[in-house]
Short mmCIF file of C-alpha atoms in Angstrom, two decimals:
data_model
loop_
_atom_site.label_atom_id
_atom_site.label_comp_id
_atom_site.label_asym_id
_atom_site.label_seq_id
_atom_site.Cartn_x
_atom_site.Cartn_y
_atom_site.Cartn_z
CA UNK A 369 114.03 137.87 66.99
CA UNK A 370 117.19 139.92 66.16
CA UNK A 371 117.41 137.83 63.33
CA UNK A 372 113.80 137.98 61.79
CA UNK A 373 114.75 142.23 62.29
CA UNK A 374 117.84 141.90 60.38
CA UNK A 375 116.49 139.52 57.86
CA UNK A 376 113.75 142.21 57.49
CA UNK A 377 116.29 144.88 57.02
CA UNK A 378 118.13 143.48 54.62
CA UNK A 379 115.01 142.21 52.13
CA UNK A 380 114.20 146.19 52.45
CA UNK A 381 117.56 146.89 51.39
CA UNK A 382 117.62 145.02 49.02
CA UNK A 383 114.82 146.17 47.08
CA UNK A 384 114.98 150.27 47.59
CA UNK A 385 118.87 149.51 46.21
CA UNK A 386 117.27 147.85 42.98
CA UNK A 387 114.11 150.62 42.89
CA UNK A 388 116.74 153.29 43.03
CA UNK A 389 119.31 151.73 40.54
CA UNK A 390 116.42 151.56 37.86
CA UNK A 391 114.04 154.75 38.60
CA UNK A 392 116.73 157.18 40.71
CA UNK A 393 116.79 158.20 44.59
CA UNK A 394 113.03 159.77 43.97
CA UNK A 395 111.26 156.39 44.66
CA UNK A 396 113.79 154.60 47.00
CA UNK A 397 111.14 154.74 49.74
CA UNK A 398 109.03 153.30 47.67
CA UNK A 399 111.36 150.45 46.98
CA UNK A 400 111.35 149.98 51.06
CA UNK A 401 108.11 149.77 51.32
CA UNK A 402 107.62 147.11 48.99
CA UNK A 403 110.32 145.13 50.60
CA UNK A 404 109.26 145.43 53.80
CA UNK A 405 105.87 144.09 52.52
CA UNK A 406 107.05 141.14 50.84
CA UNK A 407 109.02 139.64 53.32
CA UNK A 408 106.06 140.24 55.93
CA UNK A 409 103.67 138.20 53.43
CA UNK A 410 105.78 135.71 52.95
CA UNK A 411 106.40 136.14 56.68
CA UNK A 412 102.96 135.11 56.99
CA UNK A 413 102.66 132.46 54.83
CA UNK A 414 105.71 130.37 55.97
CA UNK A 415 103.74 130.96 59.48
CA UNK A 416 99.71 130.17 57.92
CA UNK A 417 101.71 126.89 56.57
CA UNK A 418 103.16 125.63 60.25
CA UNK A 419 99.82 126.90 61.78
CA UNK A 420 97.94 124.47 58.98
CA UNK A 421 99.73 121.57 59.59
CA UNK A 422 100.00 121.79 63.58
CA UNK A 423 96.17 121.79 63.21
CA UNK A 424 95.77 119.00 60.62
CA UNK A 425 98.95 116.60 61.91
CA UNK A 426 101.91 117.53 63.75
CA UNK A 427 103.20 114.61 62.22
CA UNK A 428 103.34 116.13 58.60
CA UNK A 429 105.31 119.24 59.88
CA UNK A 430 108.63 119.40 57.65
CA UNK A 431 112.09 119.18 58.03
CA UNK A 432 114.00 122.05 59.24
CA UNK A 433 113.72 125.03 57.19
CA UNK A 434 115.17 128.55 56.62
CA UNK A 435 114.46 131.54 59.03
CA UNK A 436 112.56 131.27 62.08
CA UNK A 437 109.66 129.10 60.94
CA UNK A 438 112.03 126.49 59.81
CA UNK A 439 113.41 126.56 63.50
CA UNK A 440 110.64 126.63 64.93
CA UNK A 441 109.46 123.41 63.15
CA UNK A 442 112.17 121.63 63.97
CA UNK A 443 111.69 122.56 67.37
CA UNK A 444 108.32 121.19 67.82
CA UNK A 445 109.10 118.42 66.00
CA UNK A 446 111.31 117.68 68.69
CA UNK A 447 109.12 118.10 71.52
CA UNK A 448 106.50 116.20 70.00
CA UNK A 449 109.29 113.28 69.37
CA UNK A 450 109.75 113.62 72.89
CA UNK A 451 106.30 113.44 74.03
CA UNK A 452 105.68 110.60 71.86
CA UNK A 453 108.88 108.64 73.71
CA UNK A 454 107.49 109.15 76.84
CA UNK A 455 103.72 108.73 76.44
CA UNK A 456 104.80 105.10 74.90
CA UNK A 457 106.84 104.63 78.07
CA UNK A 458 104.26 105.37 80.32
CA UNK A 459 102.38 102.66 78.19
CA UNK A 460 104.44 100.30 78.35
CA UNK A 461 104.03 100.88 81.72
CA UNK A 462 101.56 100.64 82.91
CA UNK A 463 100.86 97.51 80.53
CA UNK A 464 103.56 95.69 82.99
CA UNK A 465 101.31 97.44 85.81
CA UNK A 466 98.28 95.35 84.57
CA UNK A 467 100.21 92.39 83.15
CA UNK A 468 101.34 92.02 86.79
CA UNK A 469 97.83 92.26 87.89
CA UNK A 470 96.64 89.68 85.81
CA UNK A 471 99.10 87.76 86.81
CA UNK A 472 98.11 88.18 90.64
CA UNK A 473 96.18 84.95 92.17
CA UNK A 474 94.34 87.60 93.96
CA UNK A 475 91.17 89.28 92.56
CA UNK A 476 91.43 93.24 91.44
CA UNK A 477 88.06 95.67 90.31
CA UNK A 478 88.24 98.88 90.28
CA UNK A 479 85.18 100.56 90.66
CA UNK A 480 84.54 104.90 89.97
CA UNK A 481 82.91 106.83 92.48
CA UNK A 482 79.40 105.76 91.21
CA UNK A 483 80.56 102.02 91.96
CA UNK A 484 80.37 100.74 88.29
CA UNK A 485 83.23 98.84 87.02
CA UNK A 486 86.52 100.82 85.61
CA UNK A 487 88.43 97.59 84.98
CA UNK A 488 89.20 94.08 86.47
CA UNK A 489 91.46 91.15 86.46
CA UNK A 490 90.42 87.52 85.02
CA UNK A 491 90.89 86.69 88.27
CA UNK A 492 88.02 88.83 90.09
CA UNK A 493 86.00 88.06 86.83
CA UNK A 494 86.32 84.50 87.40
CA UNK A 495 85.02 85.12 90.79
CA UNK A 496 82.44 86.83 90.74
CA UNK A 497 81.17 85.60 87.44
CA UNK A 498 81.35 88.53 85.38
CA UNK A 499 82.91 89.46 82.08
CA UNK A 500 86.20 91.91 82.26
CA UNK A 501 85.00 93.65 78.90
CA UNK A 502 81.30 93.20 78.54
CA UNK A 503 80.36 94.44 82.27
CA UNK A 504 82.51 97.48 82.03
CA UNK A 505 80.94 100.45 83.41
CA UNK A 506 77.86 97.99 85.29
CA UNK A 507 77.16 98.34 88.46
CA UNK A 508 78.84 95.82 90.53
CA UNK A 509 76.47 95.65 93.16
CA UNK A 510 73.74 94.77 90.37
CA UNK A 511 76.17 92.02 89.37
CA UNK A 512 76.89 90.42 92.98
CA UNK A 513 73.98 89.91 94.29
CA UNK A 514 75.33 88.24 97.84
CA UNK A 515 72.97 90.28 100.44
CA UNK A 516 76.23 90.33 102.60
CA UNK A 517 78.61 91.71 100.22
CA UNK A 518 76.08 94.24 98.34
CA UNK A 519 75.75 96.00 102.16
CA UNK A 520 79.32 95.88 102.90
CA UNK A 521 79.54 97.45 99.42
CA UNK A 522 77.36 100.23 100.33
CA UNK A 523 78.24 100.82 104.28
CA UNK A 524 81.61 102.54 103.25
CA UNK A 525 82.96 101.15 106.56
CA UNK A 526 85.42 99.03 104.76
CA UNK A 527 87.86 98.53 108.27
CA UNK A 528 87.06 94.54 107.76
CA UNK A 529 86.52 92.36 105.00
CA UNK A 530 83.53 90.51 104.00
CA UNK A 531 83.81 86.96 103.19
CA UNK A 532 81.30 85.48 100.63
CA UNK A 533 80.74 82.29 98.70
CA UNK A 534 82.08 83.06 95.09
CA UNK A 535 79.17 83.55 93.20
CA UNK A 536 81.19 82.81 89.50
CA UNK A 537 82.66 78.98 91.06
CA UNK A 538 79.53 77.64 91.65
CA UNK A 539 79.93 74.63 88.97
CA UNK A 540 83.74 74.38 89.93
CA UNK A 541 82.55 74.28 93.92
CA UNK A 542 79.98 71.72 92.72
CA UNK A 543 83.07 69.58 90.93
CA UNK A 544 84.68 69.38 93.83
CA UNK A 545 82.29 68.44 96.58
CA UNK A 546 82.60 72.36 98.69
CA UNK A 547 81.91 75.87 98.21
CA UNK A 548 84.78 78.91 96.83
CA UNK A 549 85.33 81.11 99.62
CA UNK A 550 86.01 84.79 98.87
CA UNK A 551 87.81 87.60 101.33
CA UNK A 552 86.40 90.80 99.54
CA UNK A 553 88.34 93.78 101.10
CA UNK A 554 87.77 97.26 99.95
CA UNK A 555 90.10 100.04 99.62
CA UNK A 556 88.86 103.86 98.57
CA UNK A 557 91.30 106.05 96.98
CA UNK A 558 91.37 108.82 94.43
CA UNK A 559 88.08 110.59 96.29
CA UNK A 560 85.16 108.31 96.23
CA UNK A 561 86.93 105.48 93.52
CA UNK A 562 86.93 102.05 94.94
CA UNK A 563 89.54 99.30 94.81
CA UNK A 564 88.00 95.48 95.44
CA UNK A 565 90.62 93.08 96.56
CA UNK A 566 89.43 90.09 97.02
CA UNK A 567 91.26 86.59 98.13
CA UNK A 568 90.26 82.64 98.02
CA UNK A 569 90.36 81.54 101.13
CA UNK A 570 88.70 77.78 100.92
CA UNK A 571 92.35 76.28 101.54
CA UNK A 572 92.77 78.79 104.79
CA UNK A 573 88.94 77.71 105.79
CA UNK A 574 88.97 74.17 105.42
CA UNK A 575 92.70 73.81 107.02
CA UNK A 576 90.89 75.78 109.96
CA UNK A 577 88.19 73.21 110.19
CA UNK A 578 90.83 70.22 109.77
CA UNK A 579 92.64 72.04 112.81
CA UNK A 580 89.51 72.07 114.89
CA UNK A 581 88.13 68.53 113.90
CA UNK A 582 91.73 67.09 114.83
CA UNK A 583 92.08 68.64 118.12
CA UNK A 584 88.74 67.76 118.95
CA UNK A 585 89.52 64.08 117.64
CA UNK A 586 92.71 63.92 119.82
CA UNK A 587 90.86 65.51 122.93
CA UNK A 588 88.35 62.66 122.72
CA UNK A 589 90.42 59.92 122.10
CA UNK A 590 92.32 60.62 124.86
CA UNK A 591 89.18 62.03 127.27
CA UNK A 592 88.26 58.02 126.81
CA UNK A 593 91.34 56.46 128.55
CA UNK A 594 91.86 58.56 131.10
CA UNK A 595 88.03 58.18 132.26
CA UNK A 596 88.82 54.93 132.44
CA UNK A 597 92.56 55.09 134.59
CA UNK A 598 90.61 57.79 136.69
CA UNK A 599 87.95 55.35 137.52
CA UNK A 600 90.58 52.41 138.15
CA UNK A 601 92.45 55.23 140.77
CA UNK A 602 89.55 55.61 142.46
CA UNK A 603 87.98 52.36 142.47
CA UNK A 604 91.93 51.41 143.97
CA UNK A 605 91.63 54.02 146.14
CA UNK A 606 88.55 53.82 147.86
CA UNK A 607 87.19 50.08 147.70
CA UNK A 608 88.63 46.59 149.32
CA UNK A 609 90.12 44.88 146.74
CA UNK A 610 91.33 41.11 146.71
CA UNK A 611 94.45 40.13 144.88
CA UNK A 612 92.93 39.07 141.88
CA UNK A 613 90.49 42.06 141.45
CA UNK A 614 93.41 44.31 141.72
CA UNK A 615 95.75 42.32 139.10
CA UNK A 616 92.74 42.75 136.82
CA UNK A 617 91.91 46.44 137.21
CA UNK A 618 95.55 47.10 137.30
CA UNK A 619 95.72 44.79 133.59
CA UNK A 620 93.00 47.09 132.64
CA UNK A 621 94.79 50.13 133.71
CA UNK A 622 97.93 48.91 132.10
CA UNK A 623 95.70 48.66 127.99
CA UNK A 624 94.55 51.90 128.69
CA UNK A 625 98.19 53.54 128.94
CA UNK A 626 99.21 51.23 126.27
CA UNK A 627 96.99 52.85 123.79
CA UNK A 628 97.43 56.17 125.02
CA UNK A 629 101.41 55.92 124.52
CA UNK A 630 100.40 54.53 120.59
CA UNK A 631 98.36 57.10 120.00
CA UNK A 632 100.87 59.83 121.20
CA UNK A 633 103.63 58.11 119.46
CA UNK A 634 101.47 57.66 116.00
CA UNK A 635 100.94 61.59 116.71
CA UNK A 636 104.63 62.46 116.92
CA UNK A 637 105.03 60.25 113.92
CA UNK A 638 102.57 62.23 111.47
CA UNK A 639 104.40 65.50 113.17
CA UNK A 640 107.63 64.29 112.01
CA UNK A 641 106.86 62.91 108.72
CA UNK A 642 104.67 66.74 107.83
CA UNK A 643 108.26 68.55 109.34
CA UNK A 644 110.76 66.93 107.38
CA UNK A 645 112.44 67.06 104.48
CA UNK A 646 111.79 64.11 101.72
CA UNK A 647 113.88 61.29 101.93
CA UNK A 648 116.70 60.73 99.36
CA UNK A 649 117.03 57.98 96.72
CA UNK A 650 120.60 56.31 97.47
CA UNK A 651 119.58 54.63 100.49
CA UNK A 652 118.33 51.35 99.40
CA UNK A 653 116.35 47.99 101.84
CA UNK A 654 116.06 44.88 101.23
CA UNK A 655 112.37 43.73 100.78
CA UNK A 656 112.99 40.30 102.40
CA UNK A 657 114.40 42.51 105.38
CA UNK A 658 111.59 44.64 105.63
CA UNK A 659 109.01 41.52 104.98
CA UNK A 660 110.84 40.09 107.80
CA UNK A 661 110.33 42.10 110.31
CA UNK A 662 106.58 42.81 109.72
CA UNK A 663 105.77 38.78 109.79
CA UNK A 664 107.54 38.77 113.21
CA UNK A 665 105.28 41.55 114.34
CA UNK A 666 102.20 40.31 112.04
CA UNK A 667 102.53 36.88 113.95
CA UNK A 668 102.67 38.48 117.24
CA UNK A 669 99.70 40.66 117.06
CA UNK A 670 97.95 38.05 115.47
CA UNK A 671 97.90 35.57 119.05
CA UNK A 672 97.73 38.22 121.49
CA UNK A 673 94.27 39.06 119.43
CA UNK A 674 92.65 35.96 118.20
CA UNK A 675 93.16 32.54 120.40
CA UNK A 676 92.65 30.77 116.82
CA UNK A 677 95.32 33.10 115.00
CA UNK A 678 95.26 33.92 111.43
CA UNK A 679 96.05 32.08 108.85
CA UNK A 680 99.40 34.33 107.36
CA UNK A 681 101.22 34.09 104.20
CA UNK A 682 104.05 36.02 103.08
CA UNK A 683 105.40 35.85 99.56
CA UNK A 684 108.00 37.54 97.37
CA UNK A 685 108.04 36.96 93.68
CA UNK A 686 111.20 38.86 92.81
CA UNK A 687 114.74 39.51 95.28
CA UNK A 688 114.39 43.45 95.27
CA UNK A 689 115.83 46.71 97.23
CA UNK A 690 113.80 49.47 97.78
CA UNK A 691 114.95 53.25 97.94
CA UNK A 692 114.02 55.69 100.99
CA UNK A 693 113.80 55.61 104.61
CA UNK A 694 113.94 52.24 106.19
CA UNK A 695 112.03 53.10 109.56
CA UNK A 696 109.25 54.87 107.45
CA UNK A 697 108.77 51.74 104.77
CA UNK A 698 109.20 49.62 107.76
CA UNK A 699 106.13 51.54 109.59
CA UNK A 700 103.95 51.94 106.32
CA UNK A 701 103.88 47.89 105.79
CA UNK A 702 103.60 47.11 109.18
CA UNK A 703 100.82 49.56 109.12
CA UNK A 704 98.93 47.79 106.37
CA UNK A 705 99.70 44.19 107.76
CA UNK A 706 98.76 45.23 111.20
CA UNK A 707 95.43 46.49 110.32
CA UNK A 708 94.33 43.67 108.24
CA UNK A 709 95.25 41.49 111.27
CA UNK A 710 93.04 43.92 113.39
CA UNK A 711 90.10 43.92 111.32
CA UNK A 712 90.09 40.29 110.65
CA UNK A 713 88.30 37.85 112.09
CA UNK A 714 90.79 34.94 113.93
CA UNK A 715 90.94 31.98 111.46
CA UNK A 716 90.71 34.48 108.93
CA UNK A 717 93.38 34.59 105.98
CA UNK A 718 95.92 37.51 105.62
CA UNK A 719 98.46 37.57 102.50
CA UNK A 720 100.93 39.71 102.07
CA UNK A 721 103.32 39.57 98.84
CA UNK A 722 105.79 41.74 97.10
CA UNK A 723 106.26 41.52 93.10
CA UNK A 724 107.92 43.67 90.30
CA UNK A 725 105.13 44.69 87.53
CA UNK A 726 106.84 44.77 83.82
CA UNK A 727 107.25 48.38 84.08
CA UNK A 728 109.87 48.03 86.84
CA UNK A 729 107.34 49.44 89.54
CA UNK A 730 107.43 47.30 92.85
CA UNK A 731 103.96 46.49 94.58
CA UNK A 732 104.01 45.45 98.31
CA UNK A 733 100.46 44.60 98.88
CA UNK A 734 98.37 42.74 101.86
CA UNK A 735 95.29 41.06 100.94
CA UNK A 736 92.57 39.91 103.71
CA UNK A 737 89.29 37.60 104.16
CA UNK A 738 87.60 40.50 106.87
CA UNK A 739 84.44 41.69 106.73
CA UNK A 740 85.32 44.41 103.77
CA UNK A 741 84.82 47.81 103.23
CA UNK A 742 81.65 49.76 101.63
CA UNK A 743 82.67 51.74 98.72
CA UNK A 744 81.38 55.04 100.26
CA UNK A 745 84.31 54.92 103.19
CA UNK A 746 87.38 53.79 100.82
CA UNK A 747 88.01 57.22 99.76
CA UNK A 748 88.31 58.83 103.74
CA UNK A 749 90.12 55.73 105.25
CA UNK A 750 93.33 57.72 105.30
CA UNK A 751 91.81 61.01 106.83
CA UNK A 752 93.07 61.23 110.68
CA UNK A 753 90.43 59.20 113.00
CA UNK A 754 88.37 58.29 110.79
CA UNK A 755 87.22 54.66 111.32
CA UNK A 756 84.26 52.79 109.96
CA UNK A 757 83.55 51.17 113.58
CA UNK A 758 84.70 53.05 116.40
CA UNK A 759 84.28 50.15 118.83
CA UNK A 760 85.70 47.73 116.49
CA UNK A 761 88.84 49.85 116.44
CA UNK A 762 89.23 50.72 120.32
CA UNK A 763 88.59 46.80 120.87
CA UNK A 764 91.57 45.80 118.67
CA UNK A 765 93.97 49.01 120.04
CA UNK A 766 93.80 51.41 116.77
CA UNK A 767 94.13 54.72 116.91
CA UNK A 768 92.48 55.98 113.66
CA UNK A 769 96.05 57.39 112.71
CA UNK A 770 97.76 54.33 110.47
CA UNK A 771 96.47 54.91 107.00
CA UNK A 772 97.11 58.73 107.17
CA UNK A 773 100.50 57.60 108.26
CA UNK A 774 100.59 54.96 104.99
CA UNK A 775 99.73 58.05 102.76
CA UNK A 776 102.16 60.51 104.17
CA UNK A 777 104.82 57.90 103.94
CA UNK A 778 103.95 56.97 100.60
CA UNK A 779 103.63 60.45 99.13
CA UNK A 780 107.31 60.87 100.34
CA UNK A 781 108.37 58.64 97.91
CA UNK A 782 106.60 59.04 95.22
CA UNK A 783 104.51 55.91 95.79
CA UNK A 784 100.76 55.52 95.34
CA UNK A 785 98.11 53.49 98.04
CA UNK A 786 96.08 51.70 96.39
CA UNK A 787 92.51 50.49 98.05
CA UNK A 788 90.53 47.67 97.10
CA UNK A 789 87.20 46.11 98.99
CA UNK A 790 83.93 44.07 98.87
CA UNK A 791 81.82 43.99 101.24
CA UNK A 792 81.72 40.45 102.90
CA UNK A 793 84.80 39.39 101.23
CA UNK A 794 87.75 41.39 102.04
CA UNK A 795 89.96 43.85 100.95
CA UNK A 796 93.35 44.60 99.55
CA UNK A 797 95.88 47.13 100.45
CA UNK A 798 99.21 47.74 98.14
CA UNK A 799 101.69 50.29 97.96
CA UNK A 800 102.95 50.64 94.52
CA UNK A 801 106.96 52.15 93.97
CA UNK A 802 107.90 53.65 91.02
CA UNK A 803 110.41 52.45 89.42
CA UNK A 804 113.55 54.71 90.31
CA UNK A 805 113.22 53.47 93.97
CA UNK A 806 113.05 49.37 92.97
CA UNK A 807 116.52 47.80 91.63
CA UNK A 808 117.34 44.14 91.87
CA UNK A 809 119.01 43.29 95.03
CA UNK A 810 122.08 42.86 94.94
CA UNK A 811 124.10 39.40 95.85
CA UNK A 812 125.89 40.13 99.16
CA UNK A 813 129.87 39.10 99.08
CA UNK A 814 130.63 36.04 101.27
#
């Protein structure tokens, strides 16, 4: 301001000196005057001209200028520069803010305080089967119509969740064979605005169920044998028994802990294999070793349960090594050789073979002449218990555990189980290797 004064001063000045140098000291006040009123109109019009642009486009103001008004300018121009910097900041932002969002596998809606949609994440949209653009500012109730969720919605006792089948993955759920799951939690904040969250919890659900079926599945396989030691005890206990009667109950008695003792030991088996890490690729068997072993235990289960036997073969087309862990290759073909033994009839023929395909994968397979498998059981024969004949399997001491065993063991290294059956003429059973875990074997030094 002292400068707009003295500026002021001197334009007055300057003028009355001229008025008086040309008419005399008679009209120097006059000369003021004038002065004074120029510089105030142009005063005025440098101010008119920042006034007009600031309301047209404070982008258009110009550079800095002489006097105040030039200052000025230049002043606001760099506030505005500054407001500009950090409005795009905040932009940027809170573009990371929803980016992150979007990224979220968890569901986001925000909702105002009339519950109509403010924004949402593919993820919720994909859920509930809405659009993230065209349903802004619906109603979500109007849009999920799940009788559950639209009264949670509308309680504003949001303490709990509310879990609902997703109404936008019905097709998906029909793809796959079960139903979406959805947690829907709600959050208020800002007043009455809403925040959904919501969560898929079919993984968390059907693990729960797997958890209960198993337990139950364990509880009654094991319920079974001890009724039946119980009843020996007592029948020992409480009734005179001659020699052979006893060895016999007492033979019974001694079956019954047998196949308790495989059935805990095929449980600590799946516990280990599920705990552990995966096992590495420079440890590498011998196939003939491993083939070995199972026709020693093939032949032996083989006469304790058929008097006529089975007719086994065991070929190998190609001297090979295998990579992993010996004891679980070991118990994944004896698995497969075992069973076939069990489920086929004595006389009955049981091949097993081992060959290298020309891609370099190895294929250990067992092939059988039993009664076969319908098509609609193949893909659950390696879910835990599950058997096609319950008495079938009890009779020949399964436990309903193997082929889950196979699969874990074969997932571990990066093999694939392969199923093949027909009904009344057998079925076929290979594990195929890939190729990093197969190598010639090599010539041992004499």
């Amino acid at each position: 301001m002292p400068f707009r004064i003295a500026t002021f001063l001197i334009a007055s000045l300057a003028i009355a000196t001229g008025v008086v140098a040309a008419f005399g000291w008679k009209f120097g006040w006059l000369g003021a005057w004038l002065g004074a009123v120029l510089w105030l109109v142009l005063d005025a019009w440098r101010a008119e001209r920042l006034l007009q642009v600031l309301r047209n486009d404070a982008a258009g103001l110009p550079t800095r200028g002489p006097g105040v008004w030039g200052e000025l300018s230049e002043r606001i121009r760099k506030l505005l520069r500054e407001r500009e910097q950090q409005t795009r900041q905040a932009e940027e932002r809170l573009q990371e803010f929803l980016a992150a969002i979007q990224a979220s596998p968890n569901g986001v809606v925000l909702l105002d305080e009339q519950g109509r949609i403010e924004w949402c994440n593919q993820t919720a949209a994909s859920q509930f089967g809405i659009d993230a653009e065209r349903d802004l500012a619906q109603h979500l109730a109007n849009l999920v119509r799940d009788p559950a969720f639209v009264a949670y919605l509308a309680s504003w006792n949001y303490s709990r969740d509310v879990v609902i089948d997703a109404p936008g993955m019905g097709h998906h759920a029909h793809q796959r064979g079960h139903a979406v799951r959805l947690s829907v939690q709600v959050h208020p904040y800002a007043g009455n605005r809403r925040m959904l969250l919501t969560r898929d919890i079919t993984a968390l659900e059907q693990a729960e169920a797997m958890r209960r079926d198993f337990v139950a599945n364990v509880s009654h396989e094991i319920r079974t044998p001890l009724t039946v030691l119980a009843g020996f005890v007592e029948t020992l206990q409480n009734l005179p028994l001659d020699a052979d009667e006893r060895m016999r109950y007492l033979q019974l008695m001694g079956q019954q802990s047998h196949r308790m003792e495989t059935l805990v030991n095929d449980l600590l088996t799946l516990s280990r294999l599920e705990g552990s890490a995966a096992p590495s690729g420079n440890q590498w068997i011998r196939i003939r070793a491993l083939l070995a072993h199972c026709e020693d235990e093939g032949r032996g289960l083989s006469k304790r349960l058929a008097p006529l036997g089975h007719k086994l073969s065991f070929t190998i087309d190609a001297q090979s090594e295998v990579s992993g862990a010996p004891t679980e290759l070991q118990s994944a073909m004896s698995n497969l050789l075992t069973n076939a033994i069990r489920y086929t009839p004595g006389g009955g023929e049981v091949a097993v073979s081992w060959r290298v395909l020309p891609d370099g994968r190895g294929e250990y397979a067992v092939k059988d002449t039993g009664p076969g498998i319908a098509a609609e059981h193949i893909p659950r024969l390696t879910e835990r218990f599950y058997r096609i004949d319950r008495s079938r399997s009890r009779e020949t001491g399964g436990t309903g555990l193997g082929l889950a065993i196979v699969k874990h063991i074969a997932q571990r290294h990066g093999a694939e189980l392969r199923i093949e059956s027909t009904v009344g003429k057998g079925s076929r059973f290979a594990l195929l290797f890939p190729a990093a875990r197969v190598r010639e074997a090599r010539v041992l030094a004499k």
